[in-house]
Amino acid sequence: MKQIFLLVALAAVAGVVAVTVYTSRVTAQQATPVFVTQIPTGYRDWRFISVAHEEGSLHSIGAVLGNDVAIKAYREGTLPFPDGTIIAALHYQHVPSEENNRIFGRQQSFVPGQPTNIQFMVKDSTKYAATGGWGFGHFADGKPGAEAAMKTCFPCHAREKARDLVFTRYAP
Amino acid sequence: MKQIFLLVALAAVAGVVAVTVYTSRVTAQQATPVFVTQIPTGYRDWRFISVAHEEGSLHSIGAVLGNDVAIKAYREGTLPFPDGTIIAALHYQHVPSEENNRIFGRQQSFVPGQPTNIQFMVKDSTKYAATGGWGFGHFADGKPGAEAAMKTCFPCHAREKARDLVFTRYAP
């Protein structure tokens, strides 16, 4: 009898500990955003989603590429994007092409200059629960962005709720 | 003896005919440009080479994609591009994104609008001998460009001899 009581008591303690650990982990996850700190492999071979040109303070031209999960979801109109989706934005300086303009005989052509950064959105609804299921990544010269800057990604993307926080539409 | 003479004479005539047919075919090919009249299959799945923004009278933004032969040649710096190379340029109207600008709170974002045309350069040094080994293609709404317009492709691209008639550089 005494042994059974001890066993039940131990099990109860273990249960409380487990629940506490789980709860605090979930709470921590929801409270503290987790960012993408490693560049996803193979992104330069991914397929084309769209292009983008940003003025304002950016003066950038970029390409948005997607892994297979992303491309399938875009083409089928799947929303929200499924876990495993990765969207990459390759940004470059938006510069005039003097060599092209010489050939065209007029100021016409703008092309990618130096790469400025590569940004990623990685969908994992568990890992990135605190930021709408998306992990945000920003890499300049291969190095991840500072935490203060990274915290600005989600609040802005969150304004695009209707398209699961993704600004870029698929170009036909 | 008479039979042998006849055989040699026949062979000679056949040879002359063959050479004449061959020569006139080559001459015709060199004189008359041949254009790409069918959209290469699967181009929308090809890999990313670069982006381009054209002002002047064009106001277009586009993506340049390449088939596997093209991507390999670009990455390895192979010039001239080998037969089998296909480069695709997907052009769209360059339009402001009102939905993005609303979110950013400023006029910043330009995105692809309606598709305007898709252009191809297909390398086949025999078939397209008259135009530097490149077949040029232009499709708007799926229809190939008119011959008069197509004849303007080669003379302009020919000014970029150092890079085998290809304007677009590979974006890292």
GROMACS .gro file of C-alpha atoms in nm:
model
  344
    1MET     CA    1   0.000   0.000   0.000
    2LYS     CA    2   0.277   0.236   0.103
    3GLN     CA    3   0.465   0.149  -0.217
    4ILE     CA    4   0.164   0.224  -0.438
    5PHE     CA    5   0.114   0.560  -0.265
    6LEU     CA    6   0.479   0.648  -0.322
    7LEU     CA    7   0.451   0.554  -0.690
    8VAL     CA    8   0.138   0.765  -0.739
    9ALA     CA    9   0.298   1.056  -0.556
   10LEU     CA   10   0.613   1.031  -0.770
   11ALA     CA   11   0.408   1.011  -1.089
   12ALA     CA   12   0.210   1.318  -0.985
   13VAL     CA   13   0.528   1.516  -0.913
   14ALA     CA   14   0.678   1.408  -1.245
   15GLY     CA   15   0.357   1.512  -1.420
   16VAL     CA   16   0.355   1.856  -1.260
   17VAL     CA   17   0.721   1.905  -1.348
   18ALA     CA   18   0.660   1.798  -1.710
   19VAL     CA   19   0.359   2.026  -1.749
   20THR     CA   20   0.548   2.316  -1.594
   21VAL     CA   21   0.846   2.270  -1.823
   22TYR     CA   22   0.619   2.236  -2.130
   23THR     CA   23   0.411   2.541  -2.036
   24SER     CA   24   0.709   2.763  -1.970
   25ARG     CA   25   0.867   2.654  -2.299
   26VAL     CA   26   0.551   2.738  -2.493
   27THR     CA   27   0.518   3.070  -2.308
   28ALA     CA   28   0.881   3.154  -2.376
   29GLN     CA   29   0.833   3.068  -2.742
   30GLN     CA   30   0.528   3.286  -2.770
   31ALA     CA   31   0.696   3.569  -2.590
   32THR     CA   32   1.038   3.561  -2.753
   33PRO     CA   33   1.056   3.566  -3.131
   34VAL     CA   34   1.296   3.320  -3.288
   35PHE     CA   35   1.476   3.430  -3.602
   36VAL     CA   36   1.632   3.243  -3.890
   37THR     CA   37   2.004   3.240  -3.820
   38GLN     CA   38   2.125   3.002  -4.092
   39ILE     CA   39   2.096   3.060  -4.466
   40PRO     CA   40   1.876   2.781  -4.610
   41THR     CA   41   2.085   2.566  -4.843
   42GLY     CA   42   2.029   2.564  -5.215
   43TYR     CA   43   1.814   2.878  -5.229
   44ARG     CA   44   1.995   3.006  -5.542
   45ASP     CA   45   1.854   2.708  -5.735
   46TRP     CA   46   1.494   2.771  -5.633
   47ARG     CA   47   1.223   2.872  -5.873
   48PHE     CA   48   1.109   3.220  -5.956
   49ILE     CA   49   0.813   3.379  -5.774
   50SER     CA   50   0.846   3.743  -5.870
   51VAL     CA   51   1.067   4.050  -5.893
   52ALA     CA   52   1.055   4.366  -5.683
   53HIS     CA   53   1.193   4.717  -5.707
   54GLU     CA   54   1.205   4.925  -5.390
   55GLU     CA   55   1.272   5.297  -5.387
   56GLY     CA   56   1.224   5.521  -5.081
   57SER     CA   57   1.546   5.475  -4.886
   58LEU     CA   58   1.624   5.135  -5.038
   59HIS     CA   59   1.703   5.175  -5.413
   60SER     CA   60   1.701   4.800  -5.448
   61ILE     CA   61   1.601   4.553  -5.714
   62GLY     CA   62   1.539   4.196  -5.621
   63ALA     CA   63   1.415   3.854  -5.708
   64VAL     CA   64   1.184   3.646  -5.494
   65LEU     CA   65   1.241   3.271  -5.519
   66GLY     CA   66   1.066   2.982  -5.352
   67ASN     CA   67   1.146   2.626  -5.256
   68ASP     CA   68   0.923   2.349  -5.396
   69VAL     CA   69   0.672   2.377  -5.109
   70ALA     CA   70   0.644   2.752  -5.167
   71ILE     CA   71   0.601   2.724  -5.545
   72LYS     CA   72   0.334   2.455  -5.511
   73ALA     CA   73   0.143   2.661  -5.253
   74TYR     CA   74   0.163   2.976  -5.467
   75ARG     CA   75   0.048   2.798  -5.782
   76GLU     CA   76  -0.239   2.625  -5.605
   77GLY     CA   77  -0.334   2.933  -5.403
   78THR     CA   78  -0.287   2.748  -5.073
   79LEU     CA   79  -0.330   2.979  -4.772
   80PRO     CA   80  -0.194   2.974  -4.510
   81PHE     CA   81   0.135   2.855  -4.659
   82PRO     CA   82   0.214   2.505  -4.529
   83ASP     CA   83   0.500   2.426  -4.292
   84GLY     CA   84   0.816   2.378  -4.494
   85THR     CA   85   0.755   2.681  -4.716
   86ILE     CA   86   1.064   2.896  -4.762
   87ILE     CA   87   1.058   3.221  -4.955
   88ALA     CA   88   1.387   3.395  -5.040
   89ALA     CA   89   1.429   3.758  -5.144
   90LEU     CA   90   1.762   3.833  -5.311
   91HIS     CA   91   1.827   4.207  -5.303
   92TYR     CA   92   2.078   4.409  -5.502
   93GLN     CA   93   2.152   4.776  -5.550
   94HIS     CA   94   1.931   4.919  -5.825
   95VAL     CA   95   2.191   5.068  -6.061
   96PRO     CA   96   2.189   5.198  -6.419
   97SER     CA   97   2.366   4.971  -6.665
   98GLU     CA   98   2.610   5.197  -6.846
   99GLU     CA   99   2.716   4.914  -7.077
  100ASN     CA  100   2.357   4.843  -7.182
  101ASN     CA  101   2.273   5.212  -7.219
  102ARG     CA  102   2.571   5.264  -7.448
  103ILE     CA  103   2.434   4.992  -7.675
  104PHE     CA  104   2.074   5.114  -7.659
  105GLY     CA  105   2.191   5.471  -7.713
  106ARG     CA  106   1.976   5.604  -7.428
  107GLN     CA  107   1.932   5.591  -7.051
  108GLN     CA  108   1.703   5.294  -7.024
  109SER     CA  109   1.847   4.998  -6.843
  110PHE     CA  110   1.869   4.928  -6.469
  111VAL     CA  111   2.027   4.610  -6.341
  112PRO     CA  112   2.139   4.449  -6.015
  113GLY     CA  113   2.449   4.609  -5.868
  114GLN     CA  114   2.619   4.481  -5.555
  115PRO     CA  115   2.411   4.236  -5.350
  116THR     CA  116   2.276   4.413  -5.041
  117ASN     CA  117   2.105   4.134  -4.849
  118ILE     CA  118   1.915   3.810  -4.872
  119GLN     CA  119   1.599   3.771  -4.671
  120PHE     CA  120   1.403   3.458  -4.592
  121MET     CA  121   1.063   3.367  -4.457
  122VAL     CA  122   1.053   3.013  -4.323
  123LYS     CA  123   0.717   2.861  -4.230
  124ASP     CA  124   0.719   2.644  -3.919
  125SER     CA  125   0.403   2.700  -3.720
  126THR     CA  126   0.551   2.545  -3.404
  127LYS     CA  127   0.902   2.687  -3.399
  128TYR     CA  128   0.792   3.035  -3.507
  129ALA     CA  129   0.456   3.045  -3.324
  130ALA     CA  130   0.547   3.382  -3.173
  131THR     CA  131   0.566   3.544  -3.519
  132GLY     CA  132   0.265   3.409  -3.702
  133GLY     CA  133   0.433   3.079  -3.787
  134TRP     CA  134   0.703   3.252  -3.992
  135GLY     CA  135   1.069   3.272  -3.909
  136PHE     CA  136   1.227   3.583  -4.053
  137GLY     CA  137   1.589   3.591  -4.167
  138HIS     CA  138   1.809   3.867  -4.302
  139PHE     CA  139   2.168   3.815  -4.413
  140ALA     CA  140   2.418   4.071  -4.531
  141ASP     CA  141   2.760   3.935  -4.630
  142GLY     CA  142   2.639   3.601  -4.495
  143LYS     CA  143   2.586   3.739  -4.143
  144PRO     CA  144   2.242   3.739  -3.977
  145GLY     CA  145   2.076   4.070  -3.893
  146ALA     CA  146   2.090   4.220  -3.545
  147GLU     CA  147   1.803   4.127  -3.313
  148ALA     CA  148   1.668   4.483  -3.284
  149ALA     CA  149   1.627   4.504  -3.661
  150MET     CA  150   1.488   4.152  -3.687
  151LYS     CA  151   1.211   4.241  -3.442
  152THR     CA  152   1.073   4.487  -3.697
  153CYS     CA  153   0.996   4.217  -3.960
  154PHE     CA  154   0.693   4.058  -3.799
  155PRO     CA  155   0.493   4.369  -3.700
  156CYS     CA  156   0.511   4.497  -4.059
  157HIS     CA  157   0.440   4.161  -4.226
  158ALA     CA  158   0.155   4.104  -3.978
  159ARG     CA  159  -0.036   4.384  -4.156
  160GLU     CA  160  -0.074   4.149  -4.456
  161LYS     CA  161  -0.297   3.897  -4.272
  162ALA     CA  162  -0.512   3.816  -4.575
  163ARG     CA  163  -0.214   3.666  -4.755
  164ASP     CA  164  -0.057   3.495  -4.454
  165LEU     CA  165   0.195   3.775  -4.394
  166VAL     CA  166   0.348   3.745  -4.741
  167PHE     CA  167   0.366   4.061  -4.953
  168THR     CA  168   0.491   3.909  -5.278
  169ARG     CA  169   0.236   3.784  -5.527
  170TYR     CA  170   0.323   3.516  -5.783
  171ALA     CA  171   0.418   3.660  -6.124
  172PRO     CA  172   0.269   3.460  -6.412
  173MET     CA  173   3.589   0.023 -11.900
  174LYS     CA  174   3.284   0.207 -12.033
  175GLN     CA  175   3.088   0.097 -11.723
  176ILE     CA  176   3.355   0.225 -11.485
  177PHE     CA  177   3.363   0.559 -11.670
  178LEU     CA  178   2.984   0.587 -11.643
  179LEU     CA  179   2.998   0.509 -11.270
  180VAL     CA  180   3.266   0.772 -11.208
  181ALA     CA  181   3.073   1.027 -11.415
  182LEU     CA  182   2.752   0.954 -11.224
  183ALA     CA  183   2.931   0.978 -10.893
  184ALA     CA  184   3.080   1.311 -10.998
  185VAL     CA  185   2.741   1.447 -11.099
  186ALA     CA  186   2.587   1.324 -10.775
  187GLY     CA  187   2.869   1.490 -10.585
  188VAL     CA  188   2.822   1.821 -10.761
  189VAL     CA  189   2.447   1.808 -10.699
  190ALA     CA  190   2.503   1.726 -10.332
  191VAL     CA  191   2.757   2.004 -10.286
  192THR     CA  192   2.530   2.252 -10.465
  193VAL     CA  193   2.228   2.161 -10.252
  194TYR     CA  194   2.436   2.182  -9.935
  195THR     CA  195   2.594   2.515 -10.033
  196SER     CA  196   2.268   2.676 -10.130
  197ARG     CA  197   2.110   2.556  -9.805
  198VAL     CA  198   2.393   2.705  -9.601
  199THR     CA  199   2.381   3.028  -9.803
  200ALA     CA  200   2.004   3.050  -9.762
  201GLN     CA  201   2.046   2.994  -9.389
  202GLN     CA  202   2.309   3.260  -9.362
  203ALA     CA  203   2.101   3.503  -9.563
  204THR     CA  204   1.762   3.447  -9.405
  205PRO     CA  205   1.734   3.469  -9.029
  206VAL     CA  206   1.528   3.202  -8.861
  207PHE     CA  207   1.332   3.299  -8.553
  208VAL     CA  208   1.202   3.106  -8.255
  209THR     CA  209   0.833   3.049  -8.323
  210GLN     CA  210   0.746   2.810  -8.040
  211ILE     CA  211   0.765   2.890  -7.669
  212PRO     CA  212   1.019   2.650  -7.513
  213THR     CA  213   0.841   2.419  -7.269
  214GLY     CA  214   0.895   2.444  -6.896
  215TYR     CA  215   1.065   2.786  -6.898
  216ARG     CA  216   0.864   2.902  -6.593
  217ASP     CA  217   1.045   2.637  -6.386
  218TRP     CA  218   1.394   2.745  -6.492
  219ARG     CA  219   1.647   2.892  -6.258
  220PHE     CA  220   1.712   3.255  -6.192
  221ILE     CA  221   1.984   3.445  -6.382
  222SER     CA  222   1.901   3.806  -6.305
  223VAL     CA  223   1.641   4.080  -6.296
  224ALA     CA  224   1.610   4.384  -6.521
  225HIS     CA  225   1.425   4.714  -6.514
  226GLU     CA  226   1.386   4.901  -6.842
  227GLU     CA  227   1.271   5.260  -6.860
  228GLY     CA  228   1.287   5.473  -7.179
  229SER     CA  229   0.976   5.374  -7.369
  230LEU     CA  230   0.944   5.035  -7.200
  231HIS     CA  231   0.858   5.082  -6.828
  232SER     CA  232   0.911   4.712  -6.774
  233ILE     CA  233   1.044   4.495  -6.498
  234GLY     CA  234   1.155   4.145  -6.572
  235ALA     CA  235   1.323   3.828  -6.470
  236VAL     CA  236   1.581   3.645  -6.675
  237LEU     CA  237   1.575   3.267  -6.630
  238GLY     CA  238   1.792   2.996  -6.784
  239ASN     CA  239   1.759   2.628  -6.861
  240ASP     CA  240   2.018   2.392  -6.709
  241VAL     CA  241   2.265   2.441  -6.997
  242ALA     CA  242   2.242   2.818  -6.958
  243ILE     CA  243   2.286   2.815  -6.580
  244LYS     CA  244   2.588   2.583  -6.602
  245ALA     CA  245   2.750   2.801  -6.868
  246TYR     CA  246   2.685   3.120  -6.672
  247ARG     CA  247   2.823   2.975  -6.348
  248GLU     CA  248   3.132   2.836  -6.517
  249GLY     CA  249   3.183   3.143  -6.734
  250THR     CA  250   3.164   2.939  -7.055
  251LEU     CA  251   3.175   3.157  -7.367
  252PRO     CA  252   3.044   3.120  -7.628
  253PHE     CA  253   2.734   2.966  -7.473
  254PRO     CA  254   2.703   2.602  -7.584
  255ASP     CA  255   2.433   2.473  -7.816
  256GLY     CA  256   2.125   2.391  -7.612
  257THR     CA  257   2.143   2.710  -7.406
  258ILE     CA  258   1.807   2.883  -7.368
  259ILE     CA  259   1.766   3.216  -7.192
  260ALA     CA  260   1.419   3.346  -7.115
  261ALA     CA  261   1.325   3.704  -7.028
  262LEU     CA  262   0.984   3.741  -6.864
  263HIS     CA  263   0.869   4.101  -6.891
  264TYR     CA  264   0.592   4.275  -6.702
  265GLN     CA  265   0.469   4.631  -6.670
  266HIS     CA  266   0.666   4.816  -6.402
  267VAL     CA  267   0.389   4.940  -6.173
  268PRO     CA  268   0.371   5.087  -5.822
  269SER     CA  269   0.224   4.851  -5.565
  270GLU     CA  270  -0.047   5.050  -5.393
  271GLU     CA  271  -0.114   4.767  -5.148
  272ASN     CA  272   0.252   4.751  -5.041
  273ASN     CA  273   0.285   5.129  -5.024
  274ARG     CA  274  -0.019   5.150  -4.795
  275ILE     CA  275   0.153   4.911  -4.555
  276PHE     CA  276   0.494   5.082  -4.579
  277GLY     CA  277   0.329   5.422  -4.542
  278ARG     CA  278   0.524   5.568  -4.835
  279GLN     CA  279   0.570   5.542  -5.211
  280GLN     CA  280   0.838   5.278  -5.225
  281SER     CA  281   0.736   4.957  -5.393
  282PHE     CA  282   0.724   4.867  -5.762
  283VAL     CA  283   0.612   4.524  -5.872
  284PRO     CA  284   0.526   4.333  -6.189
  285GLY     CA  285   0.196   4.441  -6.342
  286GLN     CA  286   0.046   4.277  -6.648
  287PRO     CA  287   0.286   4.053  -6.843
  288THR     CA  288   0.397   4.231  -7.160
  289ASN     CA  289   0.604   3.970  -7.339
  290ILE     CA  290   0.837   3.675  -7.301
  291GLN     CA  291   1.158   3.671  -7.501
  292PHE     CA  292   1.395   3.384  -7.566
  293MET     CA  293   1.746   3.336  -7.697
  294VAL     CA  294   1.804   2.978  -7.813
  295LYS     CA  295   2.158   2.871  -7.898
  296ASP     CA  296   2.187   2.641  -8.199
  297SER     CA  297   2.493   2.730  -8.401
  298THR     CA  298   2.369   2.542  -8.709
  299LYS     CA  299   2.004   2.634  -8.720
  300TYR     CA  300   2.063   2.998  -8.629
  301ALA     CA  301   2.395   3.045  -8.811
  302ALA     CA  302   2.261   3.360  -8.980
  303THR     CA  303   2.217   3.535  -8.642
  304GLY     CA  304   2.532   3.451  -8.454
  305GLY     CA  305   2.413   3.105  -8.351
  306TRP     CA  306   2.120   3.249  -8.156
  307GLY     CA  307   1.755   3.212  -8.239
  308PHE     CA  308   1.554   3.505  -8.111
  309GLY     CA  309   1.195   3.470  -7.995
  310HIS     CA  310   0.937   3.719  -7.875
  311PHE     CA  311   0.589   3.623  -7.760
  312ALA     CA  312   0.306   3.849  -7.653
  313ASP     CA  313  -0.014   3.672  -7.546
  314GLY     CA  314   0.152   3.352  -7.665
  315LYS     CA  315   0.187   3.478  -8.024
  316PRO     CA  316   0.529   3.516  -8.189
  317GLY     CA  317   0.650   3.861  -8.290
  318ALA     CA  318   0.615   3.993  -8.646
  319GLU     CA  319   0.913   3.931  -8.873
  320ALA     CA  320   0.998   4.298  -8.921
  321ALA     CA  321   1.034   4.344  -8.545
  322MET     CA  322   1.221   4.015  -8.504
  323LYS     CA  323   1.483   4.131  -8.753
  324THR     CA  324   1.586   4.405  -8.510
  325CYS     CA  325   1.697   4.161  -8.236
  326PHE     CA  326   2.020   4.037  -8.387
  327PRO     CA  327   2.177   4.368  -8.501
  328CYS     CA  328   2.140   4.509  -8.151
  329HIS     CA  329   2.256   4.195  -7.967
  330ALA     CA  330   2.548   4.167  -8.212
  331ARG     CA  331   2.697   4.478  -8.049
  332GLU     CA  332   2.766   4.265  -7.739
  333LYS     CA  333   3.021   4.038  -7.909
  334ALA     CA  334   3.243   4.002  -7.603
  335ARG     CA  335   2.968   3.821  -7.415
  336ASP     CA  336   2.836   3.616  -7.707
  337LEU     CA  337   2.549   3.856  -7.782
  338VAL     CA  338   2.401   3.821  -7.433
  339PHE     CA  339   2.339   4.141  -7.236
  340THR     CA  340   2.233   3.989  -6.905
  341ARG     CA  341   2.503   3.912  -6.649
  342TYR     CA  342   2.453   3.649  -6.381
  343ALA     CA  343   2.337   3.793  -6.049
  344PRO     CA  344   2.511   3.631  -5.750
   0.00000   0.00000   0.00000
